[in-house]
Amino acid sequence: MNAFRLFFDAVASGDYSAWNAWYAAFLKESDEAVMILLGQDFSGRNFSGANMRNFDLTGSVFSGAVLADADLCGATVDEADFSGAVLSSANLSGSFAAYAEFRDADLSFANLSGGDFSGASFRSARMYRCYAQRAVFTDADFSGADLSGTYARLAECAGADFSGAVLTGSLFPEENTILK
């Protein structure tokens, strides 16, 4: 079956069970880009539980989309727009998201560990209890974000803006202690 057709049929229906089964059977061991979808507009679409490991989605738009429990491990989403998207419990570990836009997005319980979010904007995002160990947030913008309970031990945060951010119970490398 054509992978693109299978994936886009899943996007249209919002049901990723056939896509995820096909992915697990044929692609789960691949470390290379599985699908290259540069600059696509997926605004408002439902990707709940979708497997998009190692996809290249550079410059794509997910504004207002639902990606709850989606697997974007190792995906390239540089300069992608996730404004107002729901990424709760999503797996973005090892992803490349330089200069991506997560303004007003919900990343509660998301796994950002080992990802590169250099220059990304998390302005006013909800990031309650994110797991971000060893993530790179160089020059990222967290102004007004809720980072309550976020675990970012060994993360790189040089030049990041935390002005007005809620950091209650969070662990970041600069302090190496729980922030109040």
Short mmCIF file of C-alpha atoms in Angstrom, two decimals:
data_model
loop_
_atom_site.label_atom_id
_atom_site.label_comp_id
_atom_site.label_asym_id
_atom_site.label_seq_id
_atom_site.Cartn_x
_atom_site.Cartn_y
_atom_site.Cartn_z
CA MET A 1 0.00 0.00 0.00
CA ASN A 2 1.18 3.53 -0.72
CA ALA A 3 2.43 5.06 2.56
CA PHE A 4 1.44 8.61 1.63
CA ARG A 5 -2.10 7.57 0.77
CA LEU A 6 -2.44 5.54 3.96
CA PHE A 7 -1.18 8.43 6.07
CA PHE A 8 -3.35 11.08 4.39
CA ASP A 9 -6.41 8.81 4.64
CA ALA A 10 -5.71 8.64 8.38
CA VAL A 11 -5.34 12.45 8.52
CA ALA A 12 -8.69 12.87 6.77
CA SER A 13 -10.51 10.42 9.05
CA GLY A 14 -8.66 11.10 12.31
CA ASP A 15 -8.29 7.33 12.80
CA TYR A 16 -4.62 6.30 12.89
CA SER A 17 -5.06 2.62 13.77
CA ALA A 18 -4.32 1.33 10.23
CA TRP A 19 -1.44 3.79 9.76
CA ASN A 20 0.12 2.93 13.14
CA ALA A 21 -0.18 -0.81 12.41
CA TRP A 22 1.45 -0.38 8.99
CA TYR A 23 4.18 1.80 10.50
CA ALA A 24 4.91 -0.79 13.22
CA ALA A 25 5.09 -3.58 10.65
CA PHE A 26 7.30 -1.87 8.09
CA LEU A 27 9.06 1.21 9.45
CA LYS A 28 9.53 1.09 13.21
CA GLU A 29 13.22 0.13 12.99
CA SER A 30 14.10 2.93 10.54
CA ASP A 31 16.25 5.82 11.77
CA GLU A 32 15.91 7.69 8.49
CA ALA A 33 13.20 10.19 7.61
CA VAL A 34 10.10 8.09 7.13
CA MET A 35 8.03 10.75 5.42
CA ILE A 36 9.01 14.20 4.18
CA LEU A 37 6.09 16.64 4.32
CA LEU A 38 7.66 20.10 4.20
CA GLY A 39 5.47 23.16 4.72
CA GLN A 40 2.14 21.30 4.90
CA ASP A 41 -0.90 22.97 6.49
CA PHE A 42 -2.43 20.63 9.08
CA SER A 43 -4.23 23.38 11.02
CA GLY A 44 -7.04 22.10 13.23
CA ARG A 45 -6.49 18.44 12.29
CA ASN A 46 -6.67 15.57 14.76
CA PHE A 47 -3.42 13.59 15.12
CA SER A 48 -4.25 12.00 18.50
CA GLY A 49 -2.11 8.88 18.93
CA ALA A 50 -0.56 9.20 15.46
CA ASN A 51 2.89 7.73 14.90
CA MET A 52 5.04 10.32 13.13
CA ARG A 53 8.46 9.15 14.30
CA ASN A 54 11.31 10.49 12.18
CA PHE A 55 8.97 12.51 9.93
CA ASP A 56 10.39 15.68 8.38
CA LEU A 57 7.70 18.31 8.91
CA THR A 58 9.92 21.37 8.58
CA GLY A 59 7.85 24.54 8.28
CA SER A 60 4.52 22.72 8.58
CA VAL A 61 1.55 24.35 10.30
CA PHE A 62 -0.30 22.55 13.11
CA SER A 63 -2.06 25.63 14.50
CA GLY A 64 -4.97 24.50 16.68
CA ALA A 65 -4.32 20.84 15.85
CA VAL A 66 -4.72 18.03 18.38
CA LEU A 67 -1.59 15.88 18.76
CA ALA A 68 -2.38 14.36 22.17
CA ASP A 69 -0.35 11.16 22.67
CA ALA A 70 1.22 11.59 19.19
CA ASP A 71 4.69 10.11 18.69
CA LEU A 72 7.05 12.63 17.07
CA CYS A 73 10.22 11.05 18.42
CA GLY A 74 13.16 12.04 16.22
CA ALA A 75 10.93 14.16 13.97
CA THR A 76 12.20 17.34 12.35
CA VAL A 77 9.76 20.17 12.99
CA ASP A 78 12.13 23.11 12.60
CA GLU A 79 10.19 26.36 12.08
CA ALA A 80 6.86 24.49 12.38
CA ASP A 81 3.86 26.31 13.87
CA PHE A 82 2.09 24.57 16.77
CA SER A 83 0.31 27.74 18.01
CA GLY A 84 -2.64 26.78 20.19
CA ALA A 85 -2.13 23.07 19.46
CA VAL A 86 -2.77 20.33 22.02
CA LEU A 87 0.36 18.18 22.45
CA SER A 88 -0.48 16.76 25.87
CA SER A 89 1.45 13.54 26.55
CA ALA A 90 3.06 13.77 23.09
CA ASN A 91 6.50 12.26 22.58
CA LEU A 92 8.90 14.82 21.08
CA SER A 93 12.04 13.18 22.47
CA GLY A 94 15.03 13.62 20.22
CA SER A 95 13.08 15.89 17.90
CA PHE A 96 14.53 18.86 16.05
CA ALA A 97 12.32 21.88 16.63
CA ALA A 98 14.59 24.90 16.18
CA TYR A 99 12.61 28.12 15.88
CA ALA A 100 9.31 26.25 16.14
CA GLU A 101 6.28 28.14 17.45
CA PHE A 102 4.49 26.61 20.47
CA ARG A 103 2.74 29.83 21.58
CA ASP A 104 -0.40 29.07 23.64
CA ALA A 105 0.06 25.32 23.05
CA ASP A 106 -0.69 22.66 25.68
CA LEU A 107 2.36 20.43 26.17
CA SER A 108 1.32 19.08 29.57
CA PHE A 109 3.04 15.76 30.36
CA ALA A 110 4.89 15.87 27.00
CA ASN A 111 8.31 14.21 26.64
CA LEU A 112 10.81 16.73 25.23
CA SER A 113 13.94 14.91 26.42
CA GLY A 114 16.98 15.21 24.18
CA GLY A 115 15.14 17.44 21.71
CA ASP A 116 16.60 20.60 20.17
CA PHE A 117 14.25 23.54 20.71
CA SER A 118 16.82 26.30 20.07
CA GLY A 119 15.12 29.62 19.45
CA ALA A 120 11.64 28.07 19.83
CA SER A 121 8.79 30.10 21.30
CA PHE A 122 6.79 28.60 24.17
CA ARG A 123 5.23 31.99 24.97
CA SER A 124 2.16 31.48 27.22
CA ALA A 125 2.29 27.70 26.66
CA ARG A 126 1.05 25.21 29.25
CA MET A 127 3.92 22.82 29.97
CA TYR A 128 2.76 21.25 33.21
CA ARG A 129 5.00 18.34 34.28
CA CYS A 130 6.93 18.09 31.01
CA TYR A 131 9.92 15.80 30.94
CA ALA A 132 12.78 17.69 29.27
CA GLN A 133 16.01 16.13 30.50
CA ARG A 134 18.96 16.98 28.23
CA ALA A 135 16.76 19.11 25.94
CA VAL A 136 18.31 22.15 24.26
CA PHE A 137 16.40 25.38 24.85
CA THR A 138 19.12 27.86 23.83
CA ASP A 139 17.51 31.28 23.24
CA ALA A 140 14.00 29.81 23.65
CA ASP A 141 11.16 32.08 24.80
CA PHE A 142 9.19 30.80 27.82
CA SER A 143 7.72 34.17 28.76
CA GLY A 144 4.35 33.75 30.45
CA ALA A 145 4.50 29.93 30.14
CA ASP A 146 3.33 27.58 32.88
CA LEU A 147 6.25 25.21 33.52
CA SER A 148 4.94 23.92 36.86
CA GLY A 149 6.54 20.60 37.74
CA THR A 150 8.67 20.46 34.58
CA TYR A 151 11.78 18.30 34.94
CA ALA A 152 14.58 19.77 32.82
CA ARG A 153 17.69 18.40 34.51
CA LEU A 154 20.81 18.76 32.35
CA ALA A 155 18.90 20.88 29.81
CA GLU A 156 20.73 23.66 27.99
CA CYS A 157 18.93 26.94 28.65
CA ALA A 158 21.54 29.61 27.74
CA GLY A 159 19.82 32.81 26.67
CA ALA A 160 16.32 31.48 27.34
CA ASP A 161 13.68 34.01 28.45
CA PHE A 162 11.67 32.90 31.50
CA SER A 163 10.12 36.31 32.26
CA GLY A 164 6.68 35.91 33.79
CA ALA A 165 6.86 32.11 33.59
CA VAL A 166 5.41 29.96 36.36
CA LEU A 167 8.20 27.65 37.57
CA THR A 168 6.65 26.20 40.73
CA GLY A 169 8.13 22.79 41.48
CA SER A 170 10.26 22.77 38.34
CA LEU A 171 13.84 21.58 38.05
CA PHE A 172 16.17 23.47 35.71
CA PRO A 173 19.97 23.23 35.45
CA GLU A 174 20.85 26.81 36.43
CA GLU A 175 19.58 26.27 39.95
CA ASN A 176 20.01 22.50 40.14
CA THR A 177 17.23 22.69 42.69
CA ILE A 178 13.48 22.87 42.63
CA LEU A 179 12.45 26.43 41.74
CA LYS A 180 9.92 28.17 43.95
#
